[in-house]
mmCIF file of N, CA and C in Angstrom:
data_model
loop_
_atom_site.group_PDB
_atom_site.id
_atom_site.type_symbol
_atom_site.label_atom_id
_atom_site.label_comp_id
_atom_site.label_asym_id
_atom_site.label_seq_id
_atom_site.Cartn_x
_atom_site.Cartn_y
_atom_site.Cartn_z
ATOM 1 N N UNK A 9 12.209 30.680 -9.334
ATOM 2 C CA UNK A 9 11.850 29.421 -8.727
ATOM 3 C C UNK A 9 12.726 29.203 -7.502
ATOM 4 N N UNK A 10 12.128 28.726 -6.436
ATOM 5 C CA UNK A 10 12.848 28.553 -5.181
ATOM 6 C C UNK A 10 13.418 27.149 -5.018
ATOM 7 N N UNK A 11 13.248 26.297 -6.021
ATOM 8 C CA UNK A 11 13.777 24.938 -5.956
ATOM 9 C C UNK A 11 14.835 24.790 -7.047
ATOM 10 N N UNK A 12 15.977 24.245 -6.669
ATOM 11 C CA UNK A 12 17.035 23.951 -7.647
ATOM 12 C C UNK A 12 17.255 22.440 -7.601
ATOM 13 N N UNK A 13 16.859 21.726 -8.666
ATOM 14 C CA UNK A 13 17.006 20.272 -8.658
ATOM 15 C C UNK A 13 18.475 19.846 -8.721
ATOM 16 N N UNK A 14 18.776 18.730 -8.100
ATOM 17 C CA UNK A 14 20.123 18.183 -8.092
ATOM 18 C C UNK A 14 20.218 16.984 -9.031
ATOM 19 N N UNK A 15 21.410 16.715 -9.495
ATOM 20 C CA UNK A 15 21.737 15.548 -10.319
ATOM 21 C C UNK A 15 20.826 15.472 -11.548
ATOM 22 N N UNK A 16 20.122 14.358 -11.737
ATOM 23 C CA UNK A 16 19.301 14.177 -12.934
ATOM 24 C C UNK A 16 17.815 14.387 -12.635
ATOM 25 N N UNK A 17 17.516 15.253 -11.713
ATOM 26 C CA UNK A 17 16.119 15.517 -11.363
ATOM 27 C C UNK A 17 15.564 16.705 -12.140
ATOM 28 N N UNK A 18 14.238 16.705 -12.292
ATOM 29 C CA UNK A 18 13.536 17.717 -13.076
ATOM 30 C C UNK A 18 12.334 18.188 -12.267
ATOM 31 N N UNK A 19 12.060 19.497 -12.266
ATOM 32 C CA UNK A 19 10.858 20.052 -11.633
ATOM 33 C C UNK A 19 9.827 20.276 -12.737
ATOM 34 N N UNK A 20 8.621 19.730 -12.529
ATOM 35 C CA UNK A 20 7.574 19.761 -13.560
ATOM 36 C C UNK A 20 6.298 20.349 -12.977
ATOM 37 N N UNK A 21 5.622 21.158 -13.749
ATOM 38 C CA UNK A 21 4.284 21.665 -13.406
ATOM 39 C C UNK A 21 3.295 20.935 -14.305
ATOM 40 N N UNK A 22 2.337 20.253 -13.697
ATOM 41 C CA UNK A 22 1.329 19.529 -14.485
ATOM 42 C C UNK A 22 0.527 20.498 -15.345
ATOM 43 N N UNK A 23 0.164 20.042 -16.541
ATOM 44 C CA UNK A 23 -0.690 20.809 -17.441
ATOM 45 C C UNK A 23 -2.119 20.357 -17.177
ATOM 46 N N UNK A 24 -3.034 21.310 -17.039
ATOM 47 C CA UNK A 24 -4.425 20.971 -16.756
ATOM 48 C C UNK A 24 -5.014 20.095 -17.845
ATOM 49 N N UNK A 25 -5.764 19.080 -17.427
ATOM 50 C CA UNK A 25 -6.409 18.164 -18.367
ATOM 51 C C UNK A 25 -7.638 18.827 -18.982
ATOM 52 N N UNK A 26 -8.027 18.307 -20.126
ATOM 53 C CA UNK A 26 -9.234 18.797 -20.781
ATOM 54 C C UNK A 26 -10.441 18.508 -19.894
ATOM 55 N N UNK A 27 -11.343 19.476 -19.779
ATOM 56 C CA UNK A 27 -12.543 19.273 -18.971
ATOM 57 C C UNK A 27 -13.746 18.967 -19.850
ATOM 58 N N UNK A 28 -13.495 18.801 -21.137
ATOM 59 C CA UNK A 28 -14.580 18.534 -22.072
ATOM 60 C C UNK A 28 -14.132 17.473 -23.069
ATOM 61 N N UNK A 29 -15.006 16.524 -23.374
ATOM 62 C CA UNK A 29 -14.680 15.488 -24.345
ATOM 63 C C UNK A 29 -14.855 16.035 -25.755
ATOM 64 N N UNK A 30 -14.451 15.253 -26.745
ATOM 65 C CA UNK A 30 -14.572 15.662 -28.148
ATOM 66 C C UNK A 30 -16.029 15.851 -28.547
ATOM 67 N N UNK A 31 -16.939 15.126 -27.907
ATOM 68 C CA UNK A 31 -18.357 15.253 -28.236
ATOM 69 C C UNK A 31 -19.041 16.383 -27.478
ATOM 70 N N UNK A 32 -18.299 17.113 -26.628
ATOM 71 C CA UNK A 32 -18.846 18.271 -25.941
ATOM 72 C C UNK A 32 -19.332 18.022 -24.527
ATOM 73 N N UNK A 33 -19.121 16.843 -23.990
ATOM 74 C CA UNK A 33 -19.553 16.520 -22.631
ATOM 75 C C UNK A 33 -18.516 17.040 -21.646
ATOM 76 N N UNK A 34 -18.960 17.774 -20.627
ATOM 77 C CA UNK A 34 -18.062 18.303 -19.602
ATOM 78 C C UNK A 34 -17.778 17.235 -18.547
ATOM 79 N N UNK A 35 -16.517 17.125 -18.155
ATOM 80 C CA UNK A 35 -16.098 16.168 -17.136
ATOM 81 C C UNK A 35 -15.861 16.938 -15.839
ATOM 82 N N UNK A 36 -16.541 16.574 -14.751
ATOM 83 C CA UNK A 36 -16.292 17.268 -13.485
ATOM 84 C C UNK A 36 -14.877 17.007 -12.999
ATOM 85 N N UNK A 37 -14.321 17.959 -12.255
ATOM 86 C CA UNK A 37 -12.934 17.862 -11.782
ATOM 87 C C UNK A 37 -12.708 16.628 -10.920
ATOM 88 N N UNK A 38 -13.706 16.254 -10.120
ATOM 89 C CA UNK A 38 -13.562 15.102 -9.229
ATOM 90 C C UNK A 38 -13.493 13.789 -10.007
ATOM 91 N N UNK A 39 -14.103 13.731 -11.179
ATOM 92 C CA UNK A 39 -14.131 12.498 -11.968
ATOM 93 C C UNK A 39 -12.923 12.366 -12.882
ATOM 94 N N UNK A 40 -12.250 13.458 -13.139
ATOM 95 C CA UNK A 40 -11.114 13.421 -14.052
ATOM 96 C C UNK A 40 -9.879 12.825 -13.403
ATOM 97 N N UNK A 41 -8.978 12.331 -14.235
ATOM 98 C CA UNK A 41 -7.719 11.780 -13.743
ATOM 99 C C UNK A 41 -6.654 12.859 -13.755
ATOM 100 N N UNK A 42 -5.570 12.611 -13.009
ATOM 101 C CA UNK A 42 -4.454 13.544 -13.027
ATOM 102 C C UNK A 42 -3.845 13.542 -14.424
ATOM 103 N N UNK A 43 -3.480 14.699 -14.924
ATOM 104 C CA UNK A 43 -2.871 14.729 -16.256
ATOM 105 C C UNK A 43 -1.491 14.089 -16.245
ATOM 106 N N UNK A 44 -1.121 13.513 -17.380
ATOM 107 C CA UNK A 44 0.183 12.872 -17.504
ATOM 108 C C UNK A 44 1.113 13.688 -18.396
ATOM 109 N N UNK A 45 0.820 14.984 -18.502
ATOM 110 C CA UNK A 45 1.657 15.904 -19.254
ATOM 111 C C UNK A 45 2.041 17.066 -18.352
ATOM 112 N N UNK A 46 3.190 17.650 -18.639
ATOM 113 C CA UNK A 46 3.622 18.778 -17.842
ATOM 114 C C UNK A 46 4.654 19.601 -18.576
ATOM 115 N N UNK A 47 5.006 20.727 -17.956
ATOM 116 C CA UNK A 47 6.018 21.624 -18.502
ATOM 117 C C UNK A 47 7.200 21.636 -17.544
ATOM 118 N N UNK A 48 8.394 21.492 -18.096
ATOM 119 C CA UNK A 48 9.613 21.478 -17.289
ATOM 120 C C UNK A 48 9.922 22.898 -16.836
ATOM 121 N N UNK A 49 10.046 23.096 -15.516
ATOM 122 C CA UNK A 49 10.342 24.408 -14.949
ATOM 123 C C UNK A 49 11.812 24.567 -14.564
ATOM 124 N N UNK A 50 12.458 23.479 -14.180
ATOM 125 C CA UNK A 50 13.868 23.530 -13.787
ATOM 126 C C UNK A 50 14.496 22.169 -14.042
ATOM 127 N N UNK A 51 15.790 22.179 -14.368
ATOM 128 C CA UNK A 51 16.518 20.960 -14.703
ATOM 129 C C UNK A 51 17.827 20.943 -13.925
ATOM 130 N N UNK A 52 18.172 19.789 -13.378
ATOM 131 C CA UNK A 52 19.446 19.629 -12.693
ATOM 132 C C UNK A 52 20.596 19.566 -13.695
ATOM 133 N N UNK A 53 21.833 19.555 -13.204
ATOM 134 C CA UNK A 53 22.997 19.559 -14.097
ATOM 135 C C UNK A 53 23.195 18.264 -14.863
ATOM 136 N N UNK A 54 22.694 17.154 -14.363
ATOM 137 C CA UNK A 54 22.862 15.865 -15.024
ATOM 138 C C UNK A 54 23.438 14.833 -14.080
ATOM 139 N N UNK A 55 23.505 13.610 -14.563
ATOM 140 C CA UNK A 55 23.989 12.486 -13.779
ATOM 141 C C UNK A 55 25.464 12.238 -14.107
ATOM 142 N N UNK A 56 26.174 11.668 -13.179
ATOM 143 C CA UNK A 56 27.587 11.327 -13.413
ATOM 144 C C UNK A 56 27.700 9.831 -13.688
ATOM 145 N N UNK A 57 28.550 9.484 -14.648
ATOM 146 C CA UNK A 57 28.783 8.067 -14.920
ATOM 147 C C UNK A 57 29.816 7.516 -13.937
ATOM 148 N N UNK A 58 30.194 6.262 -14.120
ATOM 149 C CA UNK A 58 31.107 5.604 -13.176
ATOM 150 C C UNK A 58 32.496 6.234 -13.156
ATOM 151 N N UNK A 59 32.871 6.882 -14.257
ATOM 152 C CA UNK A 59 34.183 7.541 -14.320
ATOM 153 C C UNK A 59 34.139 8.952 -13.755
ATOM 154 N N UNK A 60 32.945 9.423 -13.376
ATOM 155 C CA UNK A 60 32.805 10.760 -12.818
ATOM 156 C C UNK A 60 32.481 11.834 -13.850
ATOM 157 N N UNK A 61 32.324 11.435 -15.117
ATOM 158 C CA UNK A 61 32.013 12.386 -16.184
ATOM 159 C C UNK A 61 30.527 12.744 -16.150
ATOM 160 N N UNK A 62 30.222 14.024 -16.296
ATOM 161 C CA UNK A 62 28.842 14.505 -16.250
ATOM 162 C C UNK A 62 28.118 14.168 -17.550
ATOM 163 N N UNK A 63 26.960 13.516 -17.427
ATOM 164 C CA UNK A 63 26.117 13.199 -18.581
ATOM 165 C C UNK A 63 25.044 14.277 -18.652
ATOM 166 N N UNK A 64 25.026 15.110 -19.711
ATOM 167 C CA UNK A 64 24.056 16.208 -19.782
ATOM 168 C C UNK A 64 22.613 15.702 -19.921
ATOM 169 N N UNK A 65 21.684 16.547 -19.523
ATOM 170 C CA UNK A 65 20.258 16.213 -19.577
ATOM 171 C C UNK A 65 19.739 16.365 -21.008
ATOM 172 N N UNK A 66 18.750 15.520 -21.371
ATOM 173 C CA UNK A 66 18.132 15.591 -22.693
ATOM 174 C C UNK A 66 16.967 16.574 -22.730
ATOM 175 N N UNK A 67 16.384 16.889 -21.568
ATOM 176 C CA UNK A 67 15.268 17.836 -21.523
ATOM 177 C C UNK A 67 15.785 19.196 -21.076
ATOM 178 N N UNK A 68 15.025 20.231 -21.420
ATOM 179 C CA UNK A 68 15.412 21.588 -21.031
ATOM 180 C C UNK A 68 14.188 22.330 -20.508
ATOM 181 N N UNK A 69 14.410 23.445 -19.873
ATOM 182 C CA UNK A 69 13.331 24.255 -19.325
ATOM 183 C C UNK A 69 12.397 24.676 -20.459
ATOM 184 N N UNK A 70 11.101 24.522 -20.231
ATOM 185 C CA UNK A 70 10.098 24.897 -21.225
ATOM 186 C C UNK A 70 9.588 23.730 -22.049
ATOM 187 N N UNK A 71 10.253 22.568 -22.016
ATOM 188 C CA UNK A 71 9.788 21.400 -22.755
ATOM 189 C C UNK A 71 8.471 20.905 -22.183
ATOM 190 N N UNK A 72 7.580 20.482 -23.067
ATOM 191 C CA UNK A 72 6.326 19.848 -22.657
ATOM 192 C C UNK A 72 6.566 18.343 -22.733
ATOM 193 N N UNK A 73 6.365 17.642 -21.613
ATOM 194 C CA UNK A 73 6.758 16.240 -21.525
ATOM 195 C C UNK A 73 5.589 15.328 -21.184
ATOM 196 N N UNK A 74 5.785 14.035 -21.443
ATOM 197 C CA UNK A 74 4.871 12.972 -21.034
ATOM 198 C C UNK A 74 5.558 12.161 -19.957
ATOM 199 N N UNK A 75 4.807 11.780 -18.931
ATOM 200 C CA UNK A 75 5.363 10.962 -17.853
ATOM 201 C C UNK A 75 4.306 10.003 -17.367
ATOM 202 N N UNK A 76 4.720 8.999 -16.623
ATOM 203 C CA UNK A 76 3.811 7.988 -16.106
ATOM 204 C C UNK A 76 2.849 8.540 -15.061
ATOM 205 N N UNK A 77 1.758 7.853 -14.889
ATOM 206 C CA UNK A 77 0.704 8.292 -13.975
ATOM 207 C C UNK A 77 1.203 8.467 -12.540
ATOM 208 N N UNK A 78 2.077 7.583 -12.104
ATOM 209 C CA UNK A 78 2.554 7.631 -10.718
ATOM 210 C C UNK A 78 4.017 8.059 -10.630
ATOM 211 N N UNK A 79 4.510 8.742 -11.630
ATOM 212 C CA UNK A 79 5.907 9.186 -11.647
ATOM 213 C C UNK A 79 6.119 10.379 -10.732
ATOM 214 N N UNK A 80 7.309 10.455 -10.176
ATOM 215 C CA UNK A 80 7.705 11.631 -9.421
ATOM 216 C C UNK A 80 7.131 11.712 -8.027
ATOM 217 N N UNK A 81 7.557 12.757 -7.350
ATOM 218 C CA UNK A 81 7.139 13.043 -5.975
ATOM 219 C C UNK A 81 6.464 14.403 -5.964
ATOM 220 N N UNK A 82 5.252 14.490 -5.423
ATOM 221 C CA UNK A 82 4.538 15.761 -5.332
ATOM 222 C C UNK A 82 5.131 16.606 -4.211
ATOM 223 N N UNK A 83 5.384 17.883 -4.508
ATOM 224 C CA UNK A 83 5.847 18.828 -3.491
ATOM 225 C C UNK A 83 5.043 20.108 -3.631
ATOM 226 N N UNK A 84 4.845 20.793 -2.507
ATOM 227 C CA UNK A 84 4.129 22.064 -2.498
ATOM 228 C C UNK A 84 5.084 23.156 -2.058
ATOM 229 N N UNK A 85 5.197 24.211 -2.859
ATOM 230 C CA UNK A 85 6.058 25.339 -2.543
ATOM 231 C C UNK A 85 5.241 26.617 -2.735
ATOM 232 N N UNK A 86 5.118 27.394 -1.681
ATOM 233 C CA UNK A 86 4.352 28.653 -1.719
ATOM 234 C C UNK A 86 2.949 28.454 -2.270
ATOM 235 N N UNK A 87 2.302 27.335 -1.924
ATOM 236 C CA UNK A 87 0.930 27.080 -2.343
ATOM 237 C C UNK A 87 0.792 26.470 -3.726
ATOM 238 N N UNK A 88 1.866 26.364 -4.485
ATOM 239 C CA UNK A 88 1.819 25.751 -5.810
ATOM 240 C C UNK A 88 2.331 24.324 -5.720
ATOM 241 N N UNK A 89 1.707 23.419 -6.490
ATOM 242 C CA UNK A 89 2.097 22.017 -6.467
ATOM 243 C C UNK A 89 2.959 21.685 -7.675
ATOM 244 N N UNK A 90 4.078 21.009 -7.419
ATOM 245 C CA UNK A 90 5.015 20.621 -8.474
ATOM 246 C C UNK A 90 5.330 19.143 -8.335
ATOM 247 N N UNK A 91 5.920 18.593 -9.381
ATOM 248 C CA UNK A 91 6.419 17.226 -9.376
ATOM 249 C C UNK A 91 7.936 17.262 -9.485
ATOM 250 N N UNK A 92 8.611 16.475 -8.674
ATOM 251 C CA UNK A 92 10.053 16.314 -8.788
ATOM 252 C C UNK A 92 10.274 14.877 -9.241
ATOM 253 N N UNK A 93 10.924 14.710 -10.388
ATOM 254 C CA UNK A 93 11.142 13.368 -10.923
ATOM 255 C C UNK A 93 12.517 13.250 -11.549
ATOM 256 N N UNK A 94 12.959 12.037 -11.713
ATOM 257 C CA UNK A 94 14.220 11.780 -12.399
ATOM 258 C C UNK A 94 13.972 11.829 -13.906
ATOM 259 N N UNK A 95 15.014 12.132 -14.631
ATOM 260 C CA UNK A 95 14.895 12.215 -16.086
ATOM 261 C C UNK A 95 14.455 10.878 -16.680
ATOM 262 N N UNK A 96 14.860 9.771 -16.075
ATOM 263 C CA UNK A 96 14.497 8.457 -16.604
ATOM 264 C C UNK A 96 13.007 8.159 -16.482
ATOM 265 N N UNK A 97 12.261 8.913 -15.639
ATOM 266 C CA UNK A 97 10.812 8.742 -15.512
ATOM 267 C C UNK A 97 10.049 9.427 -16.637
ATOM 268 N N UNK A 98 10.712 10.263 -17.406
ATOM 269 C CA UNK A 98 10.075 10.984 -18.506
ATOM 270 C C UNK A 98 10.013 10.049 -19.717
ATOM 271 N N UNK A 99 8.812 9.913 -20.294
ATOM 272 C CA UNK A 99 8.626 9.019 -21.430
ATOM 273 C C UNK A 99 8.934 9.679 -22.765
ATOM 274 N N UNK A 100 8.720 10.986 -22.856
ATOM 275 C CA UNK A 100 8.974 11.649 -24.123
ATOM 276 C C UNK A 100 8.716 13.141 -24.031
ATOM 277 N N UNK A 101 9.179 13.856 -25.068
ATOM 278 C CA UNK A 101 8.984 15.299 -25.184
ATOM 279 C C UNK A 101 7.991 15.542 -26.319
ATOM 280 N N UNK A 102 6.943 16.314 -26.052
ATOM 281 C CA UNK A 102 5.959 16.664 -27.085
ATOM 282 C C UNK A 102 6.491 17.809 -27.918
ATOM 283 N N UNK A 103 6.377 17.700 -29.218
ATOM 284 C CA UNK A 103 6.859 18.776 -30.106
ATOM 285 C C UNK A 103 5.723 19.355 -30.896
#
């Protein structure tokens, strides 16, 4: 990966949304919403508290996460689209 996140930032690759409903109806790509799940590709070292002590990150590379619809900043690197977001924008880890 050519991006190394700083502080409490995380690089995420969106997971493709389902293109078919439970009843078997196909949803065209233009009508579908952006997925709110992704896989963590890179993690920064963590945030520092007021005393300067490093607070480690709760997520790790490979975690499948949930995040808000408008969370993060979209970036394009070598034709691939990624999200850069702070750890606090992550709602949870899927297990």
